[in-house]
Amino acid sequence: MNYRFIPRYIKDIVPYPPGKPIEEVERELGIKNSVKIASNENPLGTSPLAIQAIKKTLKKLNRYPDGSAFYLKNKLSATHGIPTESIVIGNGSNELIELIIRTFIQAGDEAIISDPSFLIYSITVKASGGKSIIIKLMDDYSYDIKGILRAINKRTRLIFISNPNNPTGTILKKKDYDLLIKSIPEHVIVVDDAAYREFVVSKEYPDGIGYIKKKVKNLIVLRTFSKLYGLAGLRIGYGITTPELADYIERVRQPFNVNSLAQVAALAALDDRQFVRRTLDNNKAGLDYLYRMLDKINIHFIPTQANFFLVKVSPYMTARQAFESLLMKGVIVRDMTSYGLADYIRINVGKPAENRKFIMEFRKILTGRL
Ligand SMILES: Cc1ncc(COP(=O)(O)O)c(C=O)c1O
């Protein structure tokens, strides 16, 4: 069947490359205890306070979730010092990306997206009949702010900034953020996707929520519980913007988009200072170790402000070959070919033993190719 009624823009979408379940990979390859450092997840597991809260809520699953996320919004409001009306809760920040695009983009409207950046932006813009205007990152992987500003026209509705950027781990610095916010016309909204914000150590990182507090009218900041709090499997994130924009996004949202376990887990996780501390310490120590070891074997990498980074595997091999060779040794990394980076793999910081295993196996593979 030709399914001629399916719009061309849907047929043209290149699907997001799915990964196989880790158990299936292990079964197929006959390996055990593999190490997954491919999806920028929290290697330490989930916030213990979140797990306690989930256990308590298991007996209440006959009830629909709280469609207004009352307690979570109140807590986030107090945490960030912004009104509850400024907050939208999503089924992961991915859902917020989708809700924002559905709210603000009609067929023919444009979104400015940098490349390489998070693939979901352009897939979702395409799925809504919009057009992605792609602006390449600069040679040092920073955002081309002047290029982004030049690309704005009267069809532009959204500018996506992943900050830190997935997959490069680089940030849009405060000076450029200021310029962007100052220069955009009223009909354009900046989406500051700050999924990895908590891992940033740079003093030049701009605090998006601070701009909203200073009454910037066309900015949405996205945050997630997936990374720092280890809740990726439950799907919960939030957006912060003006009450007016939040109200429009809320109209598009399904009432029960965020399940009860995710809501109680997120609420508890916000108090889990110990888990947050352990996660950030592990990230810092892991990055120090990985950088040091990669330097030692003369492998180029892009220093990051997040919990993941790009490792250049050429001229020794392609990203595909690195991915496959590491997989055979039980180390799952991300092949960046689908991002247009066929020379790079992306790894996230694991537990110390996982980082050591990656380095050991990667070294062996390299030695075999020299
Ligand atoms: C830049 C960026 N934004 C958003 C997300 C999605 O996060 P969530 O799990 O909250 O949907 C990711 C996940 O990898 C990401 O890398």
CSV table of C-alpha atoms and ligand atoms in Angstrom, one decimal:
chain,number,residue,atom,x,y,z
A,1,MET,CA,0.0,0.0,0.0
A,2,ASN,CA,1.2,3.5,-0.8
A,3,TYR,CA,-0.8,5.2,2.0
A,4,ARG,CA,-1.0,8.3,-0.2
A,5,PHE,CA,-3.0,10.1,2.5
A,6,ILE,CA,0.0,10.3,4.9
A,7,PRO,CA,1.6,13.7,4.6
A,8,ARG,CA,4.9,14.0,2.8
A,9,TYR,CA,6.5,15.7,5.8
A,10,ILE,CA,5.7,12.6,7.9
A,11,LYS,CA,7.1,10.2,5.3
A,12,ASP,CA,10.3,12.3,5.1
A,13,ILE,CA,11.0,12.0,8.9
A,14,VAL,CA,14.2,10.0,9.6
A,15,PRO,CA,13.2,8.1,12.8
A,16,TYR,CA,15.2,8.7,16.0
A,17,PRO,CA,17.7,5.8,16.1
A,18,PRO,CA,16.4,3.4,18.8
A,19,GLY,CA,18.7,1.4,21.1
A,20,LYS,CA,18.1,-2.3,21.9
A,21,PRO,CA,17.3,-3.3,25.5
A,22,ILE,CA,20.6,-4.0,27.3
A,23,GLU,CA,19.4,-7.5,28.2
A,24,GLU,CA,18.8,-8.3,24.6
A,25,VAL,CA,22.2,-7.1,23.5
A,26,GLU,CA,23.8,-9.2,26.2
A,27,ARG,CA,21.8,-12.3,25.1
A,28,GLU,CA,22.6,-11.9,21.5
A,29,LEU,CA,26.4,-11.4,22.1
A,30,GLY,CA,26.6,-13.9,24.9
A,31,ILE,CA,28.0,-11.3,27.4
A,32,LYS,CA,27.2,-10.4,30.9
A,33,ASN,CA,27.6,-7.3,33.1
A,34,SER,CA,27.9,-4.9,30.2
A,35,VAL,CA,28.5,-1.3,30.8
A,36,LYS,CA,26.1,1.3,29.3
A,37,ILE,CA,27.5,4.7,28.9
A,38,ALA,CA,25.4,5.7,25.9
A,39,SER,CA,22.4,7.7,27.0
A,40,ASN,CA,23.6,10.3,29.4
A,41,GLU,CA,21.8,8.6,32.3
A,42,ASN,CA,22.7,8.7,35.9
A,43,PRO,CA,25.1,5.9,36.6
A,44,LEU,CA,24.4,5.9,40.3
A,45,GLY,CA,20.7,4.8,39.9
A,46,THR,CA,17.7,6.7,41.2
A,47,SER,CA,17.4,9.1,44.2
A,48,PRO,CA,16.7,6.8,47.2
A,49,LEU,CA,14.2,9.4,48.5
A,50,ALA,CA,12.3,9.1,45.2
A,51,ILE,CA,12.3,5.3,45.4
A,52,GLN,CA,10.8,5.5,49.0
A,53,ALA,CA,8.1,7.9,47.7
A,54,ILE,CA,7.3,5.6,44.7
A,55,LYS,CA,6.9,2.6,47.1
A,56,LYS,CA,4.4,4.5,49.2
A,57,THR,CA,2.3,5.4,46.2
A,58,LEU,CA,2.2,2.0,44.6
A,59,LYS,CA,-1.1,1.2,46.5
A,60,LYS,CA,-2.8,4.2,44.9
A,61,LEU,CA,-2.4,3.4,41.3
A,62,ASN,CA,-6.2,2.8,40.8
A,63,ARG,CA,-6.5,6.6,41.0
A,64,TYR,CA,-5.7,9.0,38.1
A,65,PRO,CA,-2.7,11.2,38.7
A,66,ASP,CA,-3.1,14.8,39.8
A,67,GLY,CA,-3.6,16.6,36.5
A,68,SER,CA,-2.5,19.9,38.0
A,69,ALA,CA,0.7,18.5,39.6
A,70,PHE,CA,-0.3,20.6,42.6
A,71,TYR,CA,2.4,19.6,45.1
A,72,LEU,CA,5.2,19.4,42.6
A,73,LYS,CA,4.4,22.8,41.1
A,74,ASN,CA,4.3,24.4,44.6
A,75,LYS,CA,7.6,22.9,45.4
A,76,LEU,CA,9.2,24.0,42.1
A,77,SER,CA,7.7,27.5,42.7
A,78,ALA,CA,9.4,27.7,46.1
A,79,THR,CA,12.6,26.2,44.8
A,80,HIS,CA,13.0,28.7,41.9
A,81,GLY,CA,11.1,31.7,43.3
A,82,ILE,CA,8.7,31.8,40.4
A,83,PRO,CA,4.8,31.6,40.4
A,84,THR,CA,3.2,28.2,39.9
A,85,GLU,CA,1.4,29.7,36.9
A,86,SER,CA,4.8,29.9,35.2
A,87,ILE,CA,5.4,26.1,35.3
A,88,VAL,CA,4.3,23.4,32.9
A,89,ILE,CA,5.0,19.7,33.9
A,90,GLY,CA,5.7,17.3,31.1
A,91,ASN,CA,6.1,13.6,30.5
A,92,GLY,CA,9.9,14.1,30.3
A,93,SER,CA,11.2,17.4,28.8
A,94,ASN,CA,10.8,15.6,25.5
A,95,GLU,CA,7.0,16.0,25.8
A,96,LEU,CA,7.5,19.7,26.6
A,97,ILE,CA,9.4,20.1,23.3
A,98,GLU,CA,6.5,18.5,21.5
A,99,LEU,CA,3.9,20.6,23.4
A,100,ILE,CA,5.8,23.8,22.6
A,101,ILE,CA,6.0,23.0,18.9
A,102,ARG,CA,2.4,22.1,18.8
A,103,THR,CA,1.4,25.3,20.5
A,104,PHE,CA,3.6,27.7,18.5
A,105,ILE,CA,4.3,26.2,15.1
A,106,GLN,CA,1.7,25.9,12.3
A,107,ALA,CA,2.5,24.3,8.9
A,108,GLY,CA,5.1,26.5,7.2
A,109,ASP,CA,6.4,28.1,10.3
A,110,GLU,CA,10.1,27.9,11.0
A,111,ALA,CA,12.2,26.8,13.9
A,112,ILE,CA,15.9,27.6,14.1
A,113,ILE,CA,18.0,24.6,15.2
A,114,SER,CA,21.7,24.3,15.5
A,115,ASP,CA,23.7,21.4,14.1
A,116,PRO,CA,24.8,19.1,15.7
A,117,SER,CA,22.2,19.4,18.5
A,118,PHE,CA,19.5,17.3,20.1
A,119,LEU,CA,17.8,15.3,17.2
A,120,ILE,CA,14.3,15.5,18.7
A,121,TYR,CA,13.9,19.2,17.9
A,122,SER,CA,14.0,18.8,14.1
A,123,ILE,CA,12.1,15.5,14.1
A,124,THR,CA,9.2,17.1,16.1
A,125,VAL,CA,9.2,20.3,14.0
A,126,LYS,CA,8.9,18.2,10.9
A,127,ALA,CA,6.1,16.1,12.4
A,128,SER,CA,4.0,19.3,12.8
A,129,GLY,CA,4.5,20.4,9.3
A,130,GLY,CA,7.0,23.1,10.3
A,131,LYS,CA,10.4,23.8,8.8
A,132,SER,CA,13.7,23.5,10.5
A,133,ILE,CA,16.3,26.1,9.6
A,134,ILE,CA,19.6,24.5,10.4
A,135,ILE,CA,22.6,26.6,11.6
A,136,LYS,CA,25.9,24.8,11.9
A,137,LEU,CA,27.8,25.2,15.2
A,138,MET,CA,31.1,27.1,14.8
A,139,ASP,CA,34.4,25.2,14.4
A,140,ASP,CA,34.9,25.3,18.2
A,141,TYR,CA,31.4,23.8,18.7
A,142,SER,CA,30.0,27.0,20.1
A,143,TYR,CA,26.7,28.4,18.9
A,144,ASP,CA,26.8,30.7,15.8
A,145,ILE,CA,24.6,33.4,17.4
A,146,LYS,CA,25.1,35.8,14.6
A,147,GLY,CA,24.1,33.1,12.1
A,148,ILE,CA,21.0,32.3,14.2
A,149,LEU,CA,20.0,36.0,14.4
A,150,ARG,CA,20.5,36.4,10.6
A,151,ALA,CA,18.2,33.4,10.0
A,152,ILE,CA,15.2,35.0,11.7
A,153,ASN,CA,12.4,36.1,9.4
A,154,LYS,CA,8.7,36.6,9.8
A,155,ARG,CA,7.9,32.9,9.7
A,156,THR,CA,10.4,32.2,12.6
A,157,ARG,CA,8.6,31.1,15.8
A,158,LEU,CA,11.1,29.1,17.8
A,159,ILE,CA,14.9,29.0,18.4
A,160,PHE,CA,16.1,25.9,20.1
A,161,ILE,CA,19.2,26.2,22.3
A,162,SER,CA,20.3,23.0,24.0
A,163,ASN,CA,22.5,24.4,26.9
A,164,PRO,CA,24.7,22.5,27.5
A,165,ASN,CA,24.4,21.2,24.0
A,166,ASN,CA,23.7,17.5,23.3
A,167,PRO,CA,26.0,16.0,21.8
A,168,THR,CA,28.9,18.5,22.1
A,169,GLY,CA,28.6,19.3,25.8
A,170,THR,CA,29.4,23.0,25.0
A,171,ILE,CA,27.5,25.9,26.4
A,172,LEU,CA,26.0,29.2,25.1
A,173,LYS,CA,27.8,31.7,27.3
A,174,LYS,CA,26.1,34.5,29.1
A,175,LYS,CA,27.4,37.2,26.8
A,176,ASP,CA,25.9,35.5,23.7
A,177,TYR,CA,22.7,34.5,25.6
A,178,ASP,CA,22.3,38.2,26.4
A,179,LEU,CA,22.7,39.2,22.8
A,180,LEU,CA,20.3,36.5,21.6
A,181,ILE,CA,17.6,37.5,24.1
A,182,LYS,CA,18.1,41.2,23.4
A,183,SER,CA,17.9,40.8,19.7
A,184,ILE,CA,14.9,38.5,19.0
A,185,PRO,CA,11.7,40.1,17.8
A,186,GLU,CA,8.4,39.6,19.7
A,187,HIS,CA,7.1,36.8,17.4
A,188,VAL,CA,10.1,34.5,18.2
A,189,ILE,CA,10.4,32.4,21.4
A,190,VAL,CA,13.8,31.0,22.6
A,191,VAL,CA,13.6,27.5,24.0
A,192,ASP,CA,16.5,27.1,26.4
A,193,ASP,CA,16.7,23.3,26.9
A,194,ALA,CA,18.7,23.1,30.1
A,195,ALA,CA,18.5,19.3,30.6
A,196,TYR,CA,22.1,19.1,31.9
A,197,ARG,CA,22.2,22.4,33.6
A,198,GLU,CA,23.1,21.0,37.1
A,199,PHE,CA,26.3,19.5,35.8
A,200,VAL,CA,27.7,22.9,34.5
A,201,VAL,CA,30.7,24.3,36.3
A,202,SER,CA,31.5,27.2,34.0
A,203,LYS,CA,31.0,30.7,35.5
A,204,GLU,CA,30.0,31.9,32.1
A,205,TYR,CA,26.8,29.8,32.1
A,206,PRO,CA,23.6,31.9,31.9
A,207,ASP,CA,20.7,31.2,34.3
A,208,GLY,CA,17.7,31.1,32.0
A,209,ILE,CA,15.2,31.2,34.9
A,210,GLY,CA,16.8,34.5,36.1
A,211,TYR,CA,15.9,36.0,32.7
A,212,ILE,CA,12.3,35.0,33.1
A,213,LYS,CA,12.3,36.6,36.6
A,214,LYS,CA,13.6,39.7,35.0
A,215,LYS,CA,10.4,39.7,32.8
A,216,VAL,CA,11.9,38.5,29.5
A,217,LYS,CA,8.7,37.6,27.7
A,218,ASN,CA,9.7,35.2,25.0
A,219,LEU,CA,11.8,32.5,26.7
A,220,ILE,CA,11.0,29.0,27.9
A,221,VAL,CA,13.5,27.1,30.0
A,222,LEU,CA,13.3,23.3,30.1
A,223,ARG,CA,14.5,21.2,33.0
A,224,THR,CA,14.4,17.5,33.6
A,225,PHE,CA,14.4,14.9,36.4
A,226,SER,CA,15.9,12.3,34.1
A,227,LYS,CA,19.6,13.1,34.5
A,228,LEU,CA,20.6,14.5,37.9
A,229,TYR,CA,17.9,12.6,39.9
A,230,GLY,CA,18.1,9.4,37.9
A,231,LEU,CA,14.4,9.3,36.9
A,232,ALA,CA,14.7,8.9,33.1
A,233,GLY,CA,12.5,5.8,33.2
A,234,LEU,CA,9.6,7.5,34.8
A,235,ARG,CA,9.5,10.4,32.4
A,236,ILE,CA,9.1,13.8,34.1
A,237,GLY,CA,10.4,17.3,33.3
A,238,TYR,CA,9.2,20.8,33.4
A,239,GLY,CA,9.2,24.1,31.6
A,240,ILE,CA,9.4,27.6,33.1
A,241,THR,CA,8.2,30.6,31.3
A,242,THR,CA,5.8,33.6,31.6
A,243,PRO,CA,2.3,32.7,33.0
A,244,GLU,CA,0.9,33.8,29.6
A,245,LEU,CA,3.0,31.4,27.5
A,246,ALA,CA,2.5,28.6,30.1
A,247,ASP,CA,-1.2,29.1,29.9
A,248,TYR,CA,-1.1,28.5,26.1
A,249,ILE,CA,1.1,25.4,26.4
A,250,GLU,CA,-1.3,24.1,29.2
A,251,ARG,CA,-4.2,24.2,26.7
A,252,VAL,CA,-2.4,21.6,24.5
A,253,ARG,CA,-1.4,19.3,27.3
A,254,GLN,CA,-3.3,16.1,28.1
A,255,PRO,CA,-4.7,16.4,31.7
A,256,PHE,CA,-3.0,13.2,32.9
A,257,ASN,CA,0.2,13.4,31.0
A,258,VAL,CA,2.5,12.9,34.0
A,259,ASN,CA,1.9,9.7,36.0
A,260,SER,CA,1.5,9.6,39.8
A,261,LEU,CA,4.7,7.8,40.5
A,262,ALA,CA,6.7,10.3,38.5
A,263,GLN,CA,5.1,13.2,40.4
A,264,VAL,CA,5.8,11.8,43.9
A,265,ALA,CA,9.3,10.7,42.9
A,266,ALA,CA,10.2,14.2,41.5
A,267,LEU,CA,8.8,15.9,44.6
A,268,ALA,CA,10.9,13.7,46.9
A,269,ALA,CA,14.0,13.9,44.6
A,270,LEU,CA,14.1,17.7,45.0
A,271,ASP,CA,15.0,17.2,48.7
A,272,ASP,CA,17.6,14.5,48.1
A,273,ARG,CA,20.7,16.7,48.6
A,274,GLN,CA,22.8,13.7,49.3
A,275,PHE,CA,22.1,11.9,46.0
A,276,VAL,CA,22.6,15.2,44.1
A,277,ARG,CA,26.0,15.7,45.8
A,278,ARG,CA,27.0,12.1,45.1
A,279,THR,CA,26.0,12.4,41.4
A,280,LEU,CA,27.9,15.7,40.9
A,281,ASP,CA,31.0,14.4,42.7
A,282,ASN,CA,30.9,11.2,40.6
A,283,ASN,CA,30.6,13.3,37.5
A,284,LYS,CA,33.5,15.5,38.3
A,285,ALA,CA,35.8,12.7,39.4
A,286,GLY,CA,34.7,10.6,36.3
A,287,LEU,CA,35.4,13.5,33.9
A,288,ASP,CA,38.9,14.1,35.5
A,289,TYR,CA,39.7,10.4,35.1
A,290,LEU,CA,38.5,10.0,31.6
A,291,TYR,CA,40.1,13.2,30.3
A,292,ARG,CA,43.4,12.2,31.9
A,293,MET,CA,43.4,8.7,30.4
A,294,LEU,CA,42.3,9.9,27.0
A,295,ASP,CA,45.1,12.5,27.0
A,296,LYS,CA,47.5,9.8,27.9
A,297,ILE,CA,46.7,7.8,24.8
A,298,ASN,CA,46.5,10.9,22.6
A,299,ILE,CA,42.8,10.7,21.9
A,300,HIS,CA,41.1,13.9,21.1
A,301,PHE,CA,37.9,14.8,22.9
A,302,ILE,CA,35.7,17.8,23.4
A,303,PRO,CA,35.7,19.1,27.0
A,304,THR,CA,32.2,19.2,28.4
A,305,GLN,CA,30.0,21.1,30.8
A,306,ALA,CA,27.6,18.1,31.1
A,307,ASN,CA,27.7,14.4,32.1
A,308,PHE,CA,28.7,13.2,28.6
A,309,PHE,CA,31.2,14.2,25.9
A,310,LEU,CA,32.4,13.4,22.4
A,311,VAL,CA,35.5,11.3,21.8
A,312,LYS,CA,37.2,11.4,18.4
A,313,VAL,CA,37.9,7.9,17.2
A,314,SER,CA,39.3,8.8,13.8
A,315,PRO,CA,41.9,8.4,12.2
A,316,TYR,CA,42.0,5.0,13.9
A,317,MET,CA,38.5,3.9,13.1
A,318,THR,CA,35.0,5.2,12.3
A,319,ALA,CA,32.4,5.8,15.0
A,320,ARG,CA,30.5,2.7,13.7
A,321,GLN,CA,33.6,0.5,14.1
A,322,ALA,CA,34.3,1.9,17.6
A,323,PHE,CA,30.7,1.3,18.6
A,324,GLU,CA,30.7,-2.3,17.3
A,325,SER,CA,34.1,-3.2,18.7
A,326,LEU,CA,33.3,-1.8,22.2
A,327,LEU,CA,29.9,-3.5,22.1
A,328,MET,CA,31.6,-6.9,21.6
A,329,LYS,CA,33.5,-6.2,24.8
A,330,GLY,CA,30.4,-5.3,26.7
A,331,VAL,CA,30.7,-1.5,26.6
A,332,ILE,CA,27.8,0.3,25.0
A,333,VAL,CA,28.5,3.8,23.7
A,334,ARG,CA,26.7,6.1,21.3
A,335,ASP,CA,27.8,6.0,17.6
A,336,MET,CA,27.4,9.6,16.5
A,337,THR,CA,27.0,8.9,12.8
A,338,SER,CA,23.3,9.7,12.9
A,339,TYR,CA,24.2,13.2,14.2
A,340,GLY,CA,26.5,13.7,11.2
A,341,LEU,CA,29.6,13.0,13.3
A,342,ALA,CA,31.0,9.8,11.8
A,343,ASP,CA,34.4,10.4,13.5
A,344,TYR,CA,33.0,10.6,17.1
A,345,ILE,CA,31.4,8.4,19.7
A,346,ARG,CA,29.6,10.0,22.7
A,347,ILE,CA,30.1,8.6,26.2
A,348,ASN,CA,28.6,9.6,29.5
A,349,VAL,CA,30.4,9.4,32.8
A,350,GLY,CA,29.8,6.0,34.5
A,351,LYS,CA,30.7,4.7,37.9
A,352,PRO,CA,34.5,4.5,38.5
A,353,ALA,CA,34.7,0.8,37.5
A,354,GLU,CA,32.6,1.5,34.4
A,355,ASN,CA,34.9,4.3,33.3
A,356,ARG,CA,37.9,2.1,33.9
A,357,LYS,CA,36.4,-0.7,31.8
A,358,PHE,CA,35.7,1.7,28.9
A,359,ILE,CA,39.3,2.9,29.0
A,360,MET,CA,40.7,-0.6,29.2
A,361,GLU,CA,38.7,-1.9,26.3
A,362,PHE,CA,39.1,1.2,24.2
A,363,ARG,CA,42.8,1.0,24.7
A,364,LYS,CA,42.9,-2.6,23.6
A,365,ILE,CA,40.9,-1.9,20.5
A,366,LEU,CA,43.2,1.0,19.6
A,367,THR,CA,46.3,-1.0,20.1
A,368,GLY,CA,44.9,-3.6,17.8
A,369,ARG,CA,44.5,-1.0,15.1
A,370,LEU,CA,47.9,0.8,15.4
B,1,LIG,C1,19.2,18.1,25.2
B,1,LIG,C2,18.2,17.2,25.8
B,1,LIG,N1,17.0,17.7,26.0
B,1,LIG,C3,16.0,16.9,26.5
B,1,LIG,C4,16.3,15.5,26.7
B,1,LIG,C5,15.1,14.7,27.2
B,1,LIG,O1,15.0,14.6,28.5
B,1,LIG,P1,13.7,13.9,29.2
B,1,LIG,O2,14.2,12.6,29.6
B,1,LIG,O3,13.4,14.9,30.3
B,1,LIG,O4,12.7,13.8,28.1
B,1,LIG,C6,17.5,15.0,26.5
B,1,LIG,C7,17.7,13.6,26.8
B,1,LIG,O5,18.6,12.9,26.4
B,1,LIG,C8,18.5,15.8,26.0
B,1,LIG,O6,19.7,15.4,25.7
